Coordinates of N, CA and C in Angstrom, one line a residue:
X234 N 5.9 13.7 -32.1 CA 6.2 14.2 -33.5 C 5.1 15.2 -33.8
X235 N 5.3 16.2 -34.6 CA 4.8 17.1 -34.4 C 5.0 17.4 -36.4
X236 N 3.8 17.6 -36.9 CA 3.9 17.9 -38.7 C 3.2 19.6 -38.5
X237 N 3.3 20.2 -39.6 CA 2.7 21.3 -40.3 C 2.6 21.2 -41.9
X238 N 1.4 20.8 -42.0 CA 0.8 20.6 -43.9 C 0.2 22.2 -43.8
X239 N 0.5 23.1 -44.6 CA -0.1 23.8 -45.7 C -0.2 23.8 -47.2
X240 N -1.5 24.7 -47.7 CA -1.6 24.5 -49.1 C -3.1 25.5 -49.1
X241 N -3.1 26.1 -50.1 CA -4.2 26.6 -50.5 C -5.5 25.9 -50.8
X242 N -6.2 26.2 -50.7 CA -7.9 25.4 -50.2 C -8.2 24.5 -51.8
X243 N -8.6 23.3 -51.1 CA -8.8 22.0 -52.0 C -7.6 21.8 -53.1
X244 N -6.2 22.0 -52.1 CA -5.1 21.5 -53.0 C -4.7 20.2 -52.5
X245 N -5.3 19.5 -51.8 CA -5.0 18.1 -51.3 C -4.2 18.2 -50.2
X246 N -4.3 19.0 -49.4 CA -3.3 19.0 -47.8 C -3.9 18.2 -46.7
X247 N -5.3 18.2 -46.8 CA -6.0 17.2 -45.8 C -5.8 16.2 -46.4
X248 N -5.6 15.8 -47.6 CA -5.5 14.4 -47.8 C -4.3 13.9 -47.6
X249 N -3.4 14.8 -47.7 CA -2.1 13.9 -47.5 C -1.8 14.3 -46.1
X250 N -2.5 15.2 -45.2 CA -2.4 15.0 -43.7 C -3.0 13.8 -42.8
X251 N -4.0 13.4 -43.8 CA -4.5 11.7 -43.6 C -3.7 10.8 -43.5
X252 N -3.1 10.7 -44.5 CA -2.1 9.7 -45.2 C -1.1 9.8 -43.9
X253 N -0.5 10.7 -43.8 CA 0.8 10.7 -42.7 C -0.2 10.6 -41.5
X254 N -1.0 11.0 -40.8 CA -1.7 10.5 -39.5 C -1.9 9.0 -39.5
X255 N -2.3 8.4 -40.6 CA -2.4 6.9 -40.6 C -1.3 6.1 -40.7
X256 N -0.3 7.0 -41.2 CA 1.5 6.5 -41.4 C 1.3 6.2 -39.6
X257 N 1.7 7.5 -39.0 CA 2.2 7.3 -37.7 C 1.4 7.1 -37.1
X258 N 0.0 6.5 -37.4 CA -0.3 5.8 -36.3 C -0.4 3.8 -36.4
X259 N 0.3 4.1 -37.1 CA 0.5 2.7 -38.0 C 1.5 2.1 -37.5
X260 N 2.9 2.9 -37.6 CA 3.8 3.1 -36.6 C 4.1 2.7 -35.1
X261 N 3.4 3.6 -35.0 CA 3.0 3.8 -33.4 C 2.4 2.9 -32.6
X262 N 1.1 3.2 -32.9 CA -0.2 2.4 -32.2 C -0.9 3.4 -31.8
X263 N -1.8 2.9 -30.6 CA -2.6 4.1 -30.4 C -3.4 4.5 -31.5
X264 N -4.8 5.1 -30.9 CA -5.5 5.3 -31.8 C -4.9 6.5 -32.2
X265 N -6.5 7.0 -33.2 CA -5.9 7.6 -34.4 C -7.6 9.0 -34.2
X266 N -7.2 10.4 -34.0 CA -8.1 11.1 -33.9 C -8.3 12.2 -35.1
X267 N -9.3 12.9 -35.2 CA -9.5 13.3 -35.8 C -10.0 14.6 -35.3
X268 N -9.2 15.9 -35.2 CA -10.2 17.2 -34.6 C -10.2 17.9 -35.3
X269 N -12.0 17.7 -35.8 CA -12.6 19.3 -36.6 C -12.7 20.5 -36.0
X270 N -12.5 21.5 -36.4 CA -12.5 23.1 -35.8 C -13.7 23.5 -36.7
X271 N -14.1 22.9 -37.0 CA -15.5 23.7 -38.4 C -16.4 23.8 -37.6
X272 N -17.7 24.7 -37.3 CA -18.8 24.0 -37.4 C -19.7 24.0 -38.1
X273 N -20.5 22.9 -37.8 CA -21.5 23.1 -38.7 C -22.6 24.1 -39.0
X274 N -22.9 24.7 -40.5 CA -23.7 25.7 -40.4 C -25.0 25.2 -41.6
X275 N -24.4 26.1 -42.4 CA -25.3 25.8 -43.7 C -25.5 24.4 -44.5
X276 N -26.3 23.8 -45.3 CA -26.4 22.3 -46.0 C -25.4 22.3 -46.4
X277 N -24.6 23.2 -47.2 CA -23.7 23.1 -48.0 C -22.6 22.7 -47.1
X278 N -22.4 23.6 -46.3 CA -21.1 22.9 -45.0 C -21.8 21.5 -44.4
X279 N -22.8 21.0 -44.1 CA -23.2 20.1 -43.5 C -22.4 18.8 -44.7
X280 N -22.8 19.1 -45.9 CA -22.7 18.2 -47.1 C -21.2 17.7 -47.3
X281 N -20.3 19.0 -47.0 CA -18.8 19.1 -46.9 C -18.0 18.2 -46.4
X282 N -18.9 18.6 -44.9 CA -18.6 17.4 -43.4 C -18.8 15.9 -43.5
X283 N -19.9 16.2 -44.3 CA -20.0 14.5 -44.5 C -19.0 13.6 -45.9
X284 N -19.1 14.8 -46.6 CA -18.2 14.5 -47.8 C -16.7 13.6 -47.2
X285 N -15.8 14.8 -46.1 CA -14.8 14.9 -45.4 C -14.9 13.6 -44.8
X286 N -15.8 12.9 -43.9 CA -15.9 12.1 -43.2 C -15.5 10.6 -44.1
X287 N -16.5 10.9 -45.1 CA -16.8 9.8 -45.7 C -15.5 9.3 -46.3
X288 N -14.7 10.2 -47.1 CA -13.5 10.2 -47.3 C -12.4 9.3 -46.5
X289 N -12.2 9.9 -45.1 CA -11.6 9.6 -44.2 C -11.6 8.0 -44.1
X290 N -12.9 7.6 -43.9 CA -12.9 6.8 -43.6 C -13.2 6.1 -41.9
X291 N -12.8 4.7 -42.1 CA -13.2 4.0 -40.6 C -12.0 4.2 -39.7
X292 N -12.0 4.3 -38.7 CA -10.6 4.3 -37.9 C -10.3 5.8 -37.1
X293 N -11.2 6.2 -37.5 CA -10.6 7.8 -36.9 C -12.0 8.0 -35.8
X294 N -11.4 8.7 -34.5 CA -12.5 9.0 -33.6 C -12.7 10.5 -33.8
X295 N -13.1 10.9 -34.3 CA -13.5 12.6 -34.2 C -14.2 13.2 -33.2
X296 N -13.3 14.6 -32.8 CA -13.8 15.6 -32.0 C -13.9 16.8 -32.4
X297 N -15.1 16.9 -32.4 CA -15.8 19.0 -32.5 C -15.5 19.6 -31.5
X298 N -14.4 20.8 -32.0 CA -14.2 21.6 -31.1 C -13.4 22.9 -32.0
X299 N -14.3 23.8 -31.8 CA -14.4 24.9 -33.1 C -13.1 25.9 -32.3
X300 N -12.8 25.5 -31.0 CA -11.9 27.1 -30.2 C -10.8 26.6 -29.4
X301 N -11.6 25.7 -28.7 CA -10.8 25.1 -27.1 C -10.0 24.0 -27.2
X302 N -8.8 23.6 -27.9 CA -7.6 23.0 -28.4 C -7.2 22.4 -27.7
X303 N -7.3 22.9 -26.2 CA -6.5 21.9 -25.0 C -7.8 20.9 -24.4
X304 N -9.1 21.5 -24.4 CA -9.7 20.9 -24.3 C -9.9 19.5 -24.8
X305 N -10.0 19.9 -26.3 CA -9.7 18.3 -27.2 C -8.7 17.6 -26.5
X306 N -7.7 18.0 -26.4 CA -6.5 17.0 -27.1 C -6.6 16.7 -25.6
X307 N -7.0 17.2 -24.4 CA -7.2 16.7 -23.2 C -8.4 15.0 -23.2
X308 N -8.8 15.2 -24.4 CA -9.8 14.0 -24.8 C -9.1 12.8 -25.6
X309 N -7.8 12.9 -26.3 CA -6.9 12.4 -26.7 C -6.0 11.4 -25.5
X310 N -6.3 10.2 -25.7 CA -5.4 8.8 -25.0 C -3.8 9.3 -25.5
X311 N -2.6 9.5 -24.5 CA -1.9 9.6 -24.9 C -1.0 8.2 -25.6
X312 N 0.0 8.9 -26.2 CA 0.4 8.2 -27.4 C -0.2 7.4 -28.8
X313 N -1.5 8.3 -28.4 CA -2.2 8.5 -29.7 C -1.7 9.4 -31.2
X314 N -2.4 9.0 -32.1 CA -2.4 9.9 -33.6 C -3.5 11.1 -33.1
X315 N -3.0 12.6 -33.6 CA -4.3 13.1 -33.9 C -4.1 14.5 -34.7
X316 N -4.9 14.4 -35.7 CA -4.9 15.5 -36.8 C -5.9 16.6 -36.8
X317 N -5.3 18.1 -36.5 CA -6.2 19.0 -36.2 C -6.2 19.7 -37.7
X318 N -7.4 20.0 -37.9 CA -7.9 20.1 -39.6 C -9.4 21.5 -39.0
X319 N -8.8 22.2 -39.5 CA -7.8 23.4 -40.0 C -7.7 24.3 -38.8
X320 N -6.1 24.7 -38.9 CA -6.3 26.1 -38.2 C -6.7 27.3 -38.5
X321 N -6.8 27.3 -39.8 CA -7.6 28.4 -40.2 C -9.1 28.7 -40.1
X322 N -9.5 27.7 -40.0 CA -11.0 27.8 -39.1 C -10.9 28.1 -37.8
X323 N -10.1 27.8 -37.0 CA -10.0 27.4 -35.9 C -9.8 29.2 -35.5
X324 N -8.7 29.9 -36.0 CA -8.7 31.1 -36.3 C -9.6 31.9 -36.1
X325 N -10.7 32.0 -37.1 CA -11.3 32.6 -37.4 C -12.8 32.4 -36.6
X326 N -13.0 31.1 -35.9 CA -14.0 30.9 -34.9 C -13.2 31.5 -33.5
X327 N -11.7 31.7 -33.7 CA -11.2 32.2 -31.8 C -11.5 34.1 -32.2
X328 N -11.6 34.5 -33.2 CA -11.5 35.9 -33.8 C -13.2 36.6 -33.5
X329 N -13.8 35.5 -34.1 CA -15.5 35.9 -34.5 C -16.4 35.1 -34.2
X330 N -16.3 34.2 -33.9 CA -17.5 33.4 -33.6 C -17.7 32.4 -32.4
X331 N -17.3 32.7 -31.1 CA -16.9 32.2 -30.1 C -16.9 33.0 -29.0
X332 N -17.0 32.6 -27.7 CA -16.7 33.3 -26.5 C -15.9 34.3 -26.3
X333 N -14.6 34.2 -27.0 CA -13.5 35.0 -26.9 C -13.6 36.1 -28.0
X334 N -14.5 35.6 -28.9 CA -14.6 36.9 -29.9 C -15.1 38.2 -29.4
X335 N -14.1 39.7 -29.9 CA -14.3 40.3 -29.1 C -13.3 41.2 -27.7
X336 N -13.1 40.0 -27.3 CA -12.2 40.3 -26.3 C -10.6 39.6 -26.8
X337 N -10.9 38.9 -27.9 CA -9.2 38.4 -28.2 C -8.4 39.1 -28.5
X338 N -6.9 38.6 -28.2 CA -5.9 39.2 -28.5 C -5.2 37.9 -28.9
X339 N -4.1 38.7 -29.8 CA -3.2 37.6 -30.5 C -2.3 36.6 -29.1
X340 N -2.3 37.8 -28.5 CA -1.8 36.4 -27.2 C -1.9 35.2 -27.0
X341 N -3.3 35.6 -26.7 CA -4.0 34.7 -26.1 C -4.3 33.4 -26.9
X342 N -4.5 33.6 -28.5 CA -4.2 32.4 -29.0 C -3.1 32.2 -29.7
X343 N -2.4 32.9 -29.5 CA -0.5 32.2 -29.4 C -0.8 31.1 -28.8
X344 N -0.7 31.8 -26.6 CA -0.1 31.2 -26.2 C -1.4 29.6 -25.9
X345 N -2.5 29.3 -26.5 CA -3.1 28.2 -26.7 C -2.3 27.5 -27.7
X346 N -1.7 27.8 -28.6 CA -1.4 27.1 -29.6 C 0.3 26.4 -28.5
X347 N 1.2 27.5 -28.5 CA 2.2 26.9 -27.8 C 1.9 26.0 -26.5
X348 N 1.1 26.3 -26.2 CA 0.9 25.0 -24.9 C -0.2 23.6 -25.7
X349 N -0.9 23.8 -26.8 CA -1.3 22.6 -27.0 C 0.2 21.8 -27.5
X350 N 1.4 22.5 -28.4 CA 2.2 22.0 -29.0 C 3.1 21.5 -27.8
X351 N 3.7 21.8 -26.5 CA 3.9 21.4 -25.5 C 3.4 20.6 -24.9
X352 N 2.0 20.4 -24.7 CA 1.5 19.1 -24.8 C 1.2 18.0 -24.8
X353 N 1.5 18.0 -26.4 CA 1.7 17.2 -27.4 C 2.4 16.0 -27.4
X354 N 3.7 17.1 -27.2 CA 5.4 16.1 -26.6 C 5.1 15.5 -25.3
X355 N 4.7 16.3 -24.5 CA 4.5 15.8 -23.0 C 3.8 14.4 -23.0
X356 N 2.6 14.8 -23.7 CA 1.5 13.1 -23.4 C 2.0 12.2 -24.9
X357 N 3.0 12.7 -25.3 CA 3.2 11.4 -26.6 C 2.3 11.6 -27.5
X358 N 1.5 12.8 -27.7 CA 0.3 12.4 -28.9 C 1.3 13.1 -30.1
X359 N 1.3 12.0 -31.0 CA 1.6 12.7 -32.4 C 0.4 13.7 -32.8
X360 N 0.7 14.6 -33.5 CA 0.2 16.3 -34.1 C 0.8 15.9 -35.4
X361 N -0.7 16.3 -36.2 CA -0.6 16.6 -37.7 C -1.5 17.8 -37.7
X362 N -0.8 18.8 -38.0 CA -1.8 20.4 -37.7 C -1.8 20.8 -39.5
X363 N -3.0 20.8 -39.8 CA -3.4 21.7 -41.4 C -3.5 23.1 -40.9
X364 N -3.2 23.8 -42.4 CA -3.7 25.1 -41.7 C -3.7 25.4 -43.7
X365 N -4.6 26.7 -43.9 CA -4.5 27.1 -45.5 C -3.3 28.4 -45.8
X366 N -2.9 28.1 -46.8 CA -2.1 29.0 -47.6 C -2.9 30.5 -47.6
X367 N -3.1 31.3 -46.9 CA -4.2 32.3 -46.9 C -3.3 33.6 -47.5
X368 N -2.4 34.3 -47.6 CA -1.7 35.1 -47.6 C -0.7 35.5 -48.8
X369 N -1.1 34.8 -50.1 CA -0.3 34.8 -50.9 C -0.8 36.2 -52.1
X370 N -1.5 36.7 -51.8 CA -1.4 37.9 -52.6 C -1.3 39.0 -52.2
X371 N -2.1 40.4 -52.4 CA -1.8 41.7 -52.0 C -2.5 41.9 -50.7
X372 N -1.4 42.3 -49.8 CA -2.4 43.0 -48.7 C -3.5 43.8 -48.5
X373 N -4.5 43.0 -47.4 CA -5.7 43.6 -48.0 C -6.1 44.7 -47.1
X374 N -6.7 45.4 -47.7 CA -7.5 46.8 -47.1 C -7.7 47.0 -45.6
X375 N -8.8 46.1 -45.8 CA -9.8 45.4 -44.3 C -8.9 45.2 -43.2
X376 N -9.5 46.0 -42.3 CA -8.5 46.1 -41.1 C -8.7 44.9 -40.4
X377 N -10.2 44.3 -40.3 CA -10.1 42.5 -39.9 C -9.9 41.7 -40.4
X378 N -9.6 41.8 -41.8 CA -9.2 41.0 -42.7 C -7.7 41.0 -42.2
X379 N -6.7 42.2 -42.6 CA -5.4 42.3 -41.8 C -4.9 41.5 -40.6
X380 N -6.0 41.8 -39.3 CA -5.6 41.0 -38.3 C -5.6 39.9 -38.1
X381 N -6.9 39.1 -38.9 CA -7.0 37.9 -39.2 C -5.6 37.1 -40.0
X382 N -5.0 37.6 -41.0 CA -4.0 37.5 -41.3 C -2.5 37.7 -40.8
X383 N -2.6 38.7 -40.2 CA -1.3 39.1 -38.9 C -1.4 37.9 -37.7
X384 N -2.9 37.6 -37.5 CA -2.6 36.2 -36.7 C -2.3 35.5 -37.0
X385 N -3.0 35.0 -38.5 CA -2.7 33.3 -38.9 C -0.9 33.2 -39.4
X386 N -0.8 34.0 -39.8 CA 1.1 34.6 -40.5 C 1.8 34.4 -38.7
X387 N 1.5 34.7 -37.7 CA 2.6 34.4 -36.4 C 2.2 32.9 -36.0
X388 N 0.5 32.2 -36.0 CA 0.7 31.2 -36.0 C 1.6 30.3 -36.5
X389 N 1.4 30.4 -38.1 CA 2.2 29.4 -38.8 C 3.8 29.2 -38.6
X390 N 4.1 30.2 -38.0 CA 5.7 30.5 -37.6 C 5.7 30.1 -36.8
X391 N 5.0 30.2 -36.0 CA 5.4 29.0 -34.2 C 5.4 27.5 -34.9
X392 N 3.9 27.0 -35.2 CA 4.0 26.1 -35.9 C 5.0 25.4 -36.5
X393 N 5.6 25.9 -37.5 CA 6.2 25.6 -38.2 C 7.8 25.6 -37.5
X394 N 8.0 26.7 -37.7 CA 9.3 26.4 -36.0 C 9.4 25.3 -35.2
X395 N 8.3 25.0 -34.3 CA 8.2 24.0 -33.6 C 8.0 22.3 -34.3
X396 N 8.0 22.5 -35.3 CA 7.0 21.4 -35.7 C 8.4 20.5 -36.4
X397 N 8.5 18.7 -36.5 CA 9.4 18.1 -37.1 C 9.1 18.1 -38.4
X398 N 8.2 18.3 -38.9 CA 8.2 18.6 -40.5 C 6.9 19.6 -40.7
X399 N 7.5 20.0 -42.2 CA 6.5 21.2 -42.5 C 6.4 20.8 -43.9
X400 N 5.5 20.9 -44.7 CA 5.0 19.8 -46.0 C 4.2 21.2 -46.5
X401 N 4.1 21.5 -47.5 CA 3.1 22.9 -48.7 C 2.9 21.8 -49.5
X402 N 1.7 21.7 -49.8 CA 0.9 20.5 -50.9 C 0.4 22.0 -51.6
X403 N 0.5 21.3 -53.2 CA 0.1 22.1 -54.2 C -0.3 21.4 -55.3
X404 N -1.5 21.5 -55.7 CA -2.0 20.9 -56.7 C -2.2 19.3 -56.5
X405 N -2.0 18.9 -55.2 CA -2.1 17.7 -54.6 C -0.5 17.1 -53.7
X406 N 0.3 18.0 -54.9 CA 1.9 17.6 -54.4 C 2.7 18.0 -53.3
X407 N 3.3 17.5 -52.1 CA 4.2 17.6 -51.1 C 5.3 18.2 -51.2
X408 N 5.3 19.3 -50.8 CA 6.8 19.9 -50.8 C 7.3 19.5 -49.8
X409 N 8.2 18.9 -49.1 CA 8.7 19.1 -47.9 C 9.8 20.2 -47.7
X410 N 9.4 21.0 -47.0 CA 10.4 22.5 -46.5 C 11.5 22.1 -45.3
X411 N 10.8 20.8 -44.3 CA 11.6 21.0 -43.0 C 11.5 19.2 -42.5
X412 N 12.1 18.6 -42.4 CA 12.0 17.5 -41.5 C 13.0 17.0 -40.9
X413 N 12.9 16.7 -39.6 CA 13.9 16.7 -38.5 C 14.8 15.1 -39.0
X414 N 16.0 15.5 -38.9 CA 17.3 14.9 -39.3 C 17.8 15.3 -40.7
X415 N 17.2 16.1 -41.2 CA 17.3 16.2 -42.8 C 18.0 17.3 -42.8
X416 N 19.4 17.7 -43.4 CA 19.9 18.8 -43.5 C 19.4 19.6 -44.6
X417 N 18.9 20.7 -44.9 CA 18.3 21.2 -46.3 C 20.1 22.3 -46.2
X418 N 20.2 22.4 -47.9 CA 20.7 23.4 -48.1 C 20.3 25.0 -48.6

């Protein structure tokens, strides 16, 4: 099983990506993971991480991994839970802040994303992927700002394509847009 939570920043998407990771792994069995793409930088982000953690709670194994996707989830016991929180970080550390920064191309983290989601299915790990609402106003100027957006906008479409449900939290609230067996009109 495979989710996509979006929502604009501190509208409650991680929290209710929690909520459903602990559903299905409640479900399920198997543990229950947790993969941050942040890293750590300034107090204020250190403060954040801990905030986030503390939040979370007991029960989740967390792994740091700011770029390399397959690597993690290669660290994932299959038919485990595991929630990757945020792609939009994740983004933006494969764009600028990483090995690949520089030499990337949208390809190339496409095609990471479609083989982590491939996977996924293969080893039984349920996928709860966050990513932020980034794109809701005027197109912006900034040509890296652009691309950074031209990626995250084809990510969310594979994602969400692929994915058995797709949820937009706003203001704390769950839209559900897509879940498998569910006819929408």
């Amino acid at each position: 099983m495979i989710a996509f939570i979006s929502g604009g920043a501190r509208s409650g998407k991680s929290t209710h990506a929690e909520a459903l990771a602990r559903r299905w792994q409640a479900e399920r069995g198997g543990a229950r993971y947790y993969l941050a793409t942040a890293m750590s930088g300034s107090d204020e982000w250190q403060a954040r991480i801990g905030r986030h953690r503390q939040a979370r709670g007991e029960g989740w194994i967390t792994l740091e991994e700011p770029v390399d996707l397959i690597a993690a989830l290669e660290r994932v016991a299959p038919g485990s839970t595991l929630l990757l929180d945020c792609l939009t970080l994740w983004a933006s550390q494969l764009l600028y802040a990483s090995e690949y920064a520089g030499e990337f191309d949208e390809a190339r983290g496409i095609a990471m994303l479609e083989r982590l989601l491939a996977e996924a299915r293969q080893r039984d790990v349920a996928l709860v992927i966050v990513s932020n609402d980034v794109n809701e106003g005027m197109p912006p100027e900034d040509t890296e700002v652009w691309r950074y957006l031209a990626f995250l906008q084809r990510a969310h479409r594979l994602v969400a394509q692929e994915a058995d449900e797709v949820i937009q939290v706003m203001a704390g609230l769950p839209q559900v847009w897509k879940r498998r067996g569910e006819e929408r009109s």
